[in-house]
Amino acid sequence: MKFFEYNAKKIFKKSGISILEGHIAYSPEEAMEIATDMGTPVVVKAQVLVGGRGKAGGIKFADDPGEAFEIATELLNMEIKGEKVKHLLIEKKADVKKEFYLGVSIDRSSKKPVIIASVEGGVDIEQLAMTDPDKIIKYHVDPLEEFLPFEAREIARKMGVGTELISSVGSTIWKLYKIFEKYDAQIAEINPLINTDEGLIAADAKFEIENDSLFRHKDLMEVTDYKPKEFAFVKLDGDIAVIGNGAGLTLTGMDMIKLNGGKPATFLDIGGGASENTIKKALNLVLNYAPVKVVFLNVLGGITRADDVANGVIRALESSKRKVNIVIRLTGTNEEEGQRLLEEAGIPFEISMEKAAEKAVKIRNSLD
C-alpha cells in the first residue's frame, strides 16, 4: 500500500523526524487561503502515488497567495502518469543549505533490508548510481540483529557529511530504519532531507508497506485516514448487476448469467462476513448505476448470515428511489430466518444458483 506524501510525513513526524508546516488543499480557493494564513512564499505540491511528479511539473513555488491560487488551478487540472491530481500539499518554503538522500528498502538478492544514503539529495537515485556510484552508500541490516544508533552515525560519516551533522543525520537514518521495521515497510524514503537553520527536515517523503501487514497497524491507519474498501466493485458493459459473497462465487454467478444469454453489468464482491449495512450499501450502489436493469444477488452464507443479507436487501429496496427487479439466491447460515424475512417483505428468492441466474436473465429479456 502506497501513501501520499502528506500521510507519510505524518508517520515520520510521529516517530521524531521533523517536517515542514503544511496543509492540504482540495481547491484553488483553499490553496490561496492556506498561503495567506501561513505566509508566503510557499511550495504547492501535487499529491499522487506515482514517481516523477517534479519532472512532470507537479511541484511549483508561489510568492504570493494569488500565485498559489493560479498554480493550484493548474495542478488540479493535471494528470501525472495517468493519475488525476485531486489534492495538493501547501508547505512553507524552506531556506535550504544542503540536500541529502536517505532511503530504506528490501534488497531481494541478499534478502535483507538495505539503507541507501547519499550527500546528493533531490536527484534520481537510480541515475546517480549510474553516473556517480561513489556518492551512494549502501548498508545491509541483519533483520535478526538490532540496528543501533552508532551504525547509523557510521553511515552518515561514510556519506561525507560535515562533522557537525554526523550526529543529526545519523539520528534521522536510525529513526527512518525504525519506521521501516515497525510498519513492515517495503520502502521508506526521504528525498531530499534538507539542512536548514532550524535543523534537518524531511522535505519529501515516500512510504509503502506490505498490504498483508495492515491488520497489525491500526494506529497507522488512523494517522493516514485510511479506510479499507468494504467491497470490490467493477463496472462491466452489460445490464444485469451481479453481487456475490466471495470473488469465486461472484465470478461463478457471472458465468451463469452468461450461460443463460445475459450480460453482467457489475462484478461486486461483498466478501465474507458482510454486515447488514454492507449489503445495503452494495445494493444501493448497483441500484443507482444507470445501465442496471436486473440485480442478481448470489449469497452462500458461511460467515455471512442470511438474516443480515435479508435485512440489508429490505432496507435498500425501501430506501431506493429507482425500482429495479432483483433476483436473490439465498442459502447457508441462518437461511430459514433470512428466507422468512424475505417472504414477509414480499421479496422472492431461490435456493438454487442455476435457477436464480436463469430467472434473472428471463426477467431482463422480458423488459425489451
Tab-separated table of C-alpha atoms in Angstrom:
chain	number	residue	atom	x	y	z
A	1	MET	CA	0.000	0.000	0.000
A	2	LYS	CA	1.384	3.391	-1.028
A	3	PHE	CA	0.842	6.557	0.979
A	4	PHE	CA	0.506	10.122	-0.181
A	5	GLU	CA	3.388	12.376	0.798
A	6	TYR	CA	1.399	14.248	3.434
A	7	ASN	CA	0.358	10.994	5.099
A	8	ALA	CA	3.905	9.625	5.000
A	9	LYS	CA	5.096	12.808	6.674
A	10	LYS	CA	2.577	12.359	9.475
A	11	ILE	CA	4.043	8.920	10.134
A	12	PHE	CA	7.611	10.228	10.031
A	13	LYS	CA	6.768	13.139	12.342
A	14	LYS	CA	5.147	10.772	14.840
A	15	SER	CA	8.493	8.942	15.025
A	16	GLY	CA	10.533	12.102	15.621
A	17	ILE	CA	11.548	13.202	12.119
A	18	SER	CA	10.987	16.916	11.536
A	19	ILE	CA	8.757	18.008	8.652
A	20	LEU	CA	7.713	21.332	7.162
A	21	GLU	CA	4.484	23.010	8.168
A	22	GLY	CA	1.901	22.033	5.578
A	23	HIS	CA	-1.819	21.787	4.906
A	24	ILE	CA	-3.987	20.011	2.335
A	25	ALA	CA	-5.999	21.942	-0.254
A	26	TYR	CA	-8.742	20.463	-2.427
A	27	SER	CA	-9.459	23.648	-4.377
A	28	PRO	CA	-7.619	26.780	-5.573
A	29	GLU	CA	-9.555	28.802	-3.015
A	30	GLU	CA	-8.280	26.612	-0.182
A	31	ALA	CA	-4.723	26.864	-1.523
A	32	MET	CA	-4.935	30.662	-1.541
A	33	GLU	CA	-6.382	30.715	1.981
A	34	ILE	CA	-3.637	28.419	3.308
A	35	ALA	CA	-0.927	30.514	1.650
A	36	THR	CA	-2.422	33.636	3.203
A	37	ASP	CA	-2.544	32.107	6.687
A	38	MET	CA	0.958	30.570	6.560
A	39	GLY	CA	2.614	33.468	4.815
A	40	THR	CA	4.484	33.253	1.524
A	41	PRO	CA	6.482	32.054	-0.274
A	42	VAL	CA	5.058	28.509	-0.328
A	43	VAL	CA	5.558	25.340	-2.329
A	44	VAL	CA	2.476	23.773	-3.943
A	45	LYS	CA	2.835	20.009	-4.405
A	46	ALA	CA	0.522	17.645	-6.291
A	47	GLN	CA	-0.369	14.606	-4.192
A	48	VAL	CA	-0.133	11.494	-6.343
A	49	LEU	CA	1.020	7.916	-5.787
A	50	VAL	CA	3.420	7.829	-8.724
A	51	GLY	CA	7.010	8.980	-9.014
A	52	GLY	CA	8.395	11.705	-11.226
A	53	ARG	CA	5.902	14.403	-10.304
A	54	GLY	CA	8.644	17.058	-10.063
A	55	LYS	CA	9.809	16.429	-13.627
A	56	ALA	CA	6.168	16.392	-14.715
A	57	GLY	CA	5.593	19.888	-13.296
A	58	GLY	CA	3.714	18.736	-10.200
A	59	ILE	CA	5.748	20.867	-7.763
A	60	LYS	CA	5.762	24.658	-8.058
A	61	PHE	CA	6.600	27.668	-5.888
A	62	ALA	CA	4.296	30.609	-5.214
A	63	ASP	CA	5.496	34.011	-3.996
A	64	ASP	CA	2.061	35.283	-3.003
A	65	PRO	CA	-1.480	33.902	-2.347
A	66	GLY	CA	-2.700	34.931	-5.793
A	67	GLU	CA	0.044	32.934	-7.454
A	68	ALA	CA	-0.793	29.996	-5.165
A	69	PHE	CA	-4.376	30.191	-6.494
A	70	GLU	CA	-3.192	30.146	-10.121
A	71	ILE	CA	-0.762	27.266	-9.561
A	72	ALA	CA	-3.381	25.244	-7.663
A	73	THR	CA	-5.836	25.755	-10.531
A	74	GLU	CA	-3.235	24.428	-12.964
A	75	LEU	CA	-2.190	21.437	-10.848
A	76	LEU	CA	-5.733	20.332	-10.013
A	77	ASN	CA	-6.381	20.029	-13.742
A	78	MET	CA	-3.310	17.841	-14.299
A	79	GLU	CA	-2.779	14.153	-14.734
A	80	ILE	CA	0.620	12.777	-13.765
A	81	LYS	CA	1.404	9.430	-15.379
A	82	GLY	CA	-2.317	8.779	-15.736
A	83	GLU	CA	-3.221	9.735	-12.157
A	84	LYS	CA	-5.584	12.686	-11.700
A	85	VAL	CA	-4.425	15.250	-9.154
A	86	LYS	CA	-7.216	15.602	-6.599
A	87	HIS	CA	-5.500	17.412	-3.744
A	88	LEU	CA	-2.409	19.473	-3.006
A	89	LEU	CA	0.044	19.890	-0.157
A	90	ILE	CA	0.835	23.534	0.580
A	91	GLU	CA	4.046	23.965	2.574
A	92	LYS	CA	6.119	26.875	3.785
A	93	LYS	CA	9.145	27.286	1.518
A	94	ALA	CA	12.356	26.379	3.346
A	95	ASP	CA	15.747	28.061	3.160
A	96	VAL	CA	17.833	25.079	2.076
A	97	LYS	CA	21.562	24.902	2.833
A	98	LYS	CA	22.180	21.312	1.741
A	99	GLU	CA	20.172	18.319	0.478
A	100	PHE	CA	20.718	14.635	1.279
A	101	TYR	CA	19.098	11.385	0.172
A	102	LEU	CA	18.007	8.677	2.642
A	103	GLY	CA	16.083	5.501	1.835
A	104	VAL	CA	15.393	2.041	3.195
A	105	SER	CA	14.106	-0.843	1.076
A	106	ILE	CA	14.453	-4.601	0.658
A	107	ASP	CA	17.424	-5.999	-1.242
A	108	ARG	CA	15.880	-9.104	-2.836
A	109	SER	CA	19.229	-10.625	-3.748
A	110	SER	CA	20.626	-10.521	-0.206
A	111	LYS	CA	17.199	-10.973	1.411
A	112	LYS	CA	17.946	-8.142	3.824
A	113	PRO	CA	16.878	-4.538	4.357
A	114	VAL	CA	19.288	-2.083	2.780
A	115	ILE	CA	19.855	1.527	3.790
A	116	ILE	CA	20.810	3.766	0.875
A	117	ALA	CA	22.225	7.217	1.601
A	118	SER	CA	23.882	9.999	-0.363
A	119	VAL	CA	25.114	13.553	0.058
A	120	GLU	CA	23.376	14.259	-3.262
A	121	GLY	CA	19.704	14.746	-2.433
A	122	GLY	CA	16.785	15.766	-4.622
A	123	VAL	CA	18.050	13.629	-7.500
A	124	ASP	CA	17.048	10.423	-9.222
A	125	ILE	CA	18.978	7.901	-7.125
A	126	GLU	CA	18.959	5.302	-9.918
A	127	GLN	CA	20.520	7.812	-12.321
A	128	LEU	CA	23.092	8.842	-9.718
A	129	ALA	CA	24.027	5.173	-9.245
A	130	MET	CA	24.998	5.028	-12.917
A	131	THR	CA	26.728	8.405	-13.229
A	132	ASP	CA	28.465	8.730	-9.847
A	133	PRO	CA	28.122	5.499	-7.815
A	134	ASP	CA	30.801	6.552	-5.300
A	135	LYS	CA	28.353	9.082	-3.883
A	136	ILE	CA	25.938	6.334	-2.818
A	137	ILE	CA	26.387	4.431	0.435
A	138	LYS	CA	24.649	1.069	0.877
A	139	TYR	CA	24.425	-0.658	4.231
A	140	HIS	CA	22.700	-4.019	4.686
A	141	VAL	CA	20.997	-4.612	8.013
A	142	ASP	CA	20.723	-8.069	9.541
A	143	PRO	CA	16.994	-8.404	10.358
A	144	LEU	CA	17.840	-10.756	13.210
A	145	GLU	CA	20.034	-8.143	14.905
A	146	GLU	CA	19.089	-4.773	16.356
A	147	PHE	CA	20.128	-1.788	14.239
A	148	LEU	CA	21.933	0.543	16.635
A	149	PRO	CA	22.420	4.348	16.566
A	150	PHE	CA	26.217	4.100	16.250
A	151	GLU	CA	25.747	2.153	12.987
A	152	ALA	CA	23.579	4.953	11.644
A	153	ARG	CA	26.222	7.538	12.593
A	154	GLU	CA	28.828	5.454	10.769
A	155	ILE	CA	26.656	5.582	7.624
A	156	ALA	CA	26.468	9.374	7.975
A	157	ARG	CA	30.251	9.553	8.328
A	158	LYS	CA	30.749	7.419	5.193
A	159	MET	CA	28.337	9.701	3.316
A	160	GLY	CA	30.787	12.524	3.867
A	161	VAL	CA	28.505	14.916	5.745
A	162	GLY	CA	30.155	17.607	7.836
A	163	THR	CA	31.350	16.681	11.321
A	164	GLU	CA	28.713	18.920	12.865
A	165	LEU	CA	25.947	16.969	11.073
A	166	ILE	CA	27.064	13.371	11.662
A	167	SER	CA	25.026	13.027	14.855
A	168	SER	CA	21.788	14.566	13.472
A	169	VAL	CA	21.973	12.803	10.082
A	170	GLY	CA	22.750	9.531	11.861
A	171	SER	CA	19.780	10.044	14.164
A	172	THR	CA	17.492	10.577	11.162
A	173	ILE	CA	18.832	7.427	9.480
A	174	TRP	CA	18.203	5.421	12.648
A	175	LYS	CA	14.638	6.782	13.004
A	176	LEU	CA	13.854	6.087	9.350
A	177	TYR	CA	15.016	2.487	9.675
A	178	LYS	CA	12.964	2.025	12.840
A	179	ILE	CA	9.865	3.267	10.965
A	180	PHE	CA	10.635	0.829	8.138
A	181	GLU	CA	10.999	-2.035	10.606
A	182	LYS	CA	7.989	-1.168	12.784
A	183	TYR	CA	5.497	-0.920	9.950
A	184	ASP	CA	6.626	-3.847	7.758
A	185	ALA	CA	7.524	-1.350	5.062
A	186	GLN	CA	8.729	-2.047	1.562
A	187	ILE	CA	10.045	1.490	1.040
A	188	ALA	CA	10.729	4.385	3.433
A	189	GLU	CA	12.434	7.325	1.738
A	190	ILE	CA	13.303	10.967	2.354
A	191	ASN	CA	14.383	12.813	-0.766
A	192	PRO	CA	15.519	15.356	-0.052
A	193	LEU	CA	16.425	15.555	3.616
A	194	ILE	CA	17.278	19.242	3.866
A	195	ASN	CA	19.595	21.089	6.217
A	196	THR	CA	18.156	24.439	7.325
A	197	ASP	CA	18.700	26.976	10.104
A	198	GLU	CA	16.043	25.018	12.031
A	199	GLY	CA	17.899	21.735	11.589
A	200	LEU	CA	17.291	18.677	9.396
A	201	ILE	CA	13.836	18.431	7.822
A	202	ALA	CA	12.178	15.821	5.593
A	203	ALA	CA	11.181	17.952	2.615
A	204	ASP	CA	9.603	14.967	0.883
A	205	ALA	CA	8.539	11.510	1.995
A	206	LYS	CA	7.804	8.220	0.279
A	207	PHE	CA	6.302	5.309	2.197
A	208	GLU	CA	4.945	1.958	1.119
A	209	ILE	CA	4.015	-1.001	3.298
A	210	GLU	CA	3.075	-4.623	2.732
A	211	ASN	CA	-0.711	-4.960	2.335
A	212	ASP	CA	-0.814	-8.190	4.311
A	213	SER	CA	0.508	-6.375	7.384
A	214	LEU	CA	-2.246	-3.745	7.549
A	215	PHE	CA	-4.164	-5.607	10.232
A	216	ARG	CA	-1.209	-5.120	12.582
A	217	HIS	CA	-1.109	-1.352	12.193
A	218	LYS	CA	-4.427	0.167	13.214
A	219	ASP	CA	-2.579	3.181	14.636
A	220	LEU	CA	-1.070	3.746	11.203
A	221	MET	CA	-4.499	3.676	9.604
A	222	GLU	CA	-5.672	6.398	11.993
A	223	VAL	CA	-2.702	8.614	11.179
A	224	THR	CA	-3.231	8.208	7.441
A	225	ASP	CA	-7.016	8.464	7.320
A	226	TYR	CA	-7.014	5.076	5.589
A	227	LYS	CA	-10.398	3.451	5.088
A	228	PRO	CA	-10.355	-0.059	3.641
A	229	LYS	CA	-12.921	-0.760	0.939
A	230	GLU	CA	-15.984	-2.648	2.088
A	231	PHE	CA	-16.277	-4.492	-1.204
A	232	ALA	CA	-14.679	-4.909	-4.634
A	233	PHE	CA	-16.701	-3.238	-7.392
A	234	VAL	CA	-16.011	-3.336	-11.141
A	235	LYS	CA	-18.293	-1.886	-13.812
A	236	LEU	CA	-18.867	-4.026	-16.907
A	237	ASP	CA	-20.710	-3.496	-20.184
A	238	GLY	CA	-23.916	-5.484	-19.503
A	239	ASP	CA	-27.193	-4.704	-17.705
A	240	ILE	CA	-27.524	-7.440	-15.034
A	241	ALA	CA	-25.704	-6.497	-11.821
A	242	VAL	CA	-24.020	-9.491	-10.191
A	243	ILE	CA	-23.319	-9.436	-6.446
A	244	GLY	CA	-21.773	-12.299	-4.503
A	245	ASN	CA	-20.061	-13.004	-1.195
A	246	GLY	CA	-16.594	-14.052	-2.320
A	247	ALA	CA	-14.725	-13.495	-5.575
A	248	GLY	CA	-15.157	-17.100	-6.729
A	249	LEU	CA	-18.899	-17.140	-6.105
A	250	THR	CA	-19.320	-13.765	-7.793
A	251	LEU	CA	-17.417	-14.938	-10.867
A	252	THR	CA	-19.483	-18.142	-10.923
A	253	GLY	CA	-22.632	-16.042	-10.815
A	254	MET	CA	-21.361	-14.023	-13.776
A	255	ASP	CA	-20.659	-17.229	-15.687
A	256	MET	CA	-24.199	-18.453	-15.000
A	257	ILE	CA	-25.645	-15.190	-16.305
A	258	LYS	CA	-23.578	-15.507	-19.498
A	259	LEU	CA	-24.512	-19.188	-19.862
A	260	ASN	CA	-28.174	-18.163	-19.954
A	261	GLY	CA	-27.565	-15.445	-22.535
A	262	GLY	CA	-27.316	-12.438	-20.245
A	263	LYS	CA	-24.543	-9.843	-19.835
A	264	PRO	CA	-23.197	-8.847	-16.401
A	265	ALA	CA	-23.193	-5.134	-15.594
A	266	THR	CA	-21.045	-5.438	-12.484
A	267	PHE	CA	-18.665	-7.591	-10.534
A	268	LEU	CA	-19.405	-6.778	-6.886
A	269	ASP	CA	-17.845	-8.950	-4.202
A	270	ILE	CA	-19.161	-8.114	-0.709
A	271	GLY	CA	-16.689	-10.563	0.834
A	272	GLY	CA	-17.101	-12.946	3.736
A	273	GLY	CA	-18.854	-11.761	6.875
A	274	ALA	CA	-20.627	-8.854	5.157
A	275	SER	CA	-22.846	-6.931	7.552
A	276	GLU	CA	-26.428	-5.822	7.005
A	277	ASN	CA	-25.133	-2.323	6.317
A	278	THR	CA	-22.604	-3.581	3.758
A	279	ILE	CA	-25.392	-5.411	1.911
A	280	LYS	CA	-27.454	-2.245	1.852
A	281	LYS	CA	-24.555	-0.133	0.543
A	282	ALA	CA	-23.708	-2.684	-2.151
A	283	LEU	CA	-27.280	-2.833	-3.379
A	284	ASN	CA	-27.640	0.951	-3.334
A	285	LEU	CA	-24.502	1.161	-5.450
A	286	VAL	CA	-25.852	-1.059	-8.232
A	287	LEU	CA	-29.421	0.247	-7.969
A	288	ASN	CA	-28.101	3.726	-8.750
A	289	TYR	CA	-25.932	2.523	-11.643
A	290	ALA	CA	-27.983	3.539	-14.666
A	291	PRO	CA	-27.275	0.583	-17.027
A	292	VAL	CA	-28.552	-1.966	-14.465
A	293	LYS	CA	-31.975	-3.410	-15.289
A	294	VAL	CA	-31.877	-6.509	-13.067
A	295	VAL	CA	-29.888	-7.370	-9.932
A	296	PHE	CA	-28.700	-10.933	-9.300
A	297	LEU	CA	-27.677	-11.332	-5.631
A	298	ASN	CA	-25.889	-14.642	-5.134
A	299	VAL	CA	-25.208	-15.476	-1.461
A	300	LEU	CA	-23.998	-18.744	0.004
A	301	GLY	CA	-23.850	-17.917	3.695
A	302	GLY	CA	-20.899	-19.125	5.725
A	303	ILE	CA	-19.583	-16.275	7.840
A	304	THR	CA	-22.149	-14.112	6.075
A	305	ARG	CA	-25.526	-14.611	7.751
A	306	ALA	CA	-28.623	-14.978	5.620
A	307	ASP	CA	-30.770	-12.898	8.009
A	308	ASP	CA	-28.294	-9.991	7.732
A	309	VAL	CA	-28.477	-10.298	3.955
A	310	ALA	CA	-32.282	-10.246	4.031
A	311	ASN	CA	-32.429	-7.209	6.307
A	312	GLY	CA	-29.896	-5.380	4.141
A	313	VAL	CA	-31.911	-6.131	0.999
A	314	ILE	CA	-35.145	-4.951	2.599
A	315	ARG	CA	-33.583	-1.694	3.802
A	316	ALA	CA	-32.002	-0.997	0.414
A	317	LEU	CA	-35.214	-1.577	-1.530
A	318	GLU	CA	-37.231	0.546	0.897
A	319	SER	CA	-34.835	3.493	0.557
A	320	SER	CA	-34.175	3.263	-3.188
A	321	LYS	CA	-35.978	5.734	-5.440
A	322	ARG	CA	-35.100	3.681	-8.507
A	323	LYS	CA	-37.096	0.470	-8.802
A	324	VAL	CA	-35.125	-2.419	-10.284
A	325	ASN	CA	-36.037	-6.112	-10.402
A	326	ILE	CA	-33.946	-8.210	-8.028
A	327	VAL	CA	-33.396	-11.963	-8.052
A	328	ILE	CA	-31.908	-13.466	-4.896
A	329	ARG	CA	-30.228	-16.785	-4.319
A	330	LEU	CA	-30.009	-17.154	-0.543
A	331	THR	CA	-28.843	-20.182	1.401
A	332	GLY	CA	-26.431	-21.041	4.222
A	333	THR	CA	-26.072	-19.785	7.797
A	334	ASN	CA	-29.427	-18.717	9.307
A	335	GLU	CA	-31.103	-19.367	5.956
A	336	GLU	CA	-34.514	-20.149	7.484
A	337	GLU	CA	-34.650	-16.774	9.210
A	338	GLY	CA	-33.348	-14.939	6.172
A	339	GLN	CA	-35.820	-16.592	3.845
A	340	ARG	CA	-38.656	-15.900	6.280
A	341	LEU	CA	-37.778	-12.189	6.348
A	342	LEU	CA	-37.779	-12.033	2.553
A	343	GLU	CA	-41.117	-13.840	2.326
A	344	GLU	CA	-42.732	-11.452	4.815
A	345	ALA	CA	-41.405	-8.495	2.813
A	346	GLY	CA	-42.812	-9.990	-0.393
A	347	ILE	CA	-39.371	-10.465	-1.962
A	348	PRO	CA	-38.982	-13.755	-3.887
A	349	PHE	CA	-35.839	-15.841	-3.590
A	350	GLU	CA	-34.278	-19.051	-4.870
A	351	ILE	CA	-32.085	-21.684	-3.223
A	352	SER	CA	-30.529	-22.854	-6.496
A	353	MET	CA	-27.953	-20.545	-8.099
A	354	GLU	CA	-28.709	-22.001	-11.516
A	355	LYS	CA	-32.447	-21.282	-11.231
A	356	ALA	CA	-31.829	-17.790	-9.889
A	357	ALA	CA	-29.451	-16.895	-12.736
A	358	GLU	CA	-31.889	-18.278	-15.331
A	359	LYS	CA	-34.700	-16.273	-13.752
A	360	ALA	CA	-32.636	-13.050	-13.764
A	361	VAL	CA	-31.955	-13.354	-17.499
A	362	LYS	CA	-35.627	-14.137	-18.261
A	363	ILE	CA	-36.736	-11.043	-16.377
A	364	ARG	CA	-34.170	-8.953	-18.231
A	365	ASN	CA	-35.353	-10.269	-21.619
A	366	SER	CA	-38.966	-9.570	-20.733
A	367	LEU	CA	-38.201	-5.882	-20.321
A	368	ASP	CA	-37.462	-5.343	-24.035
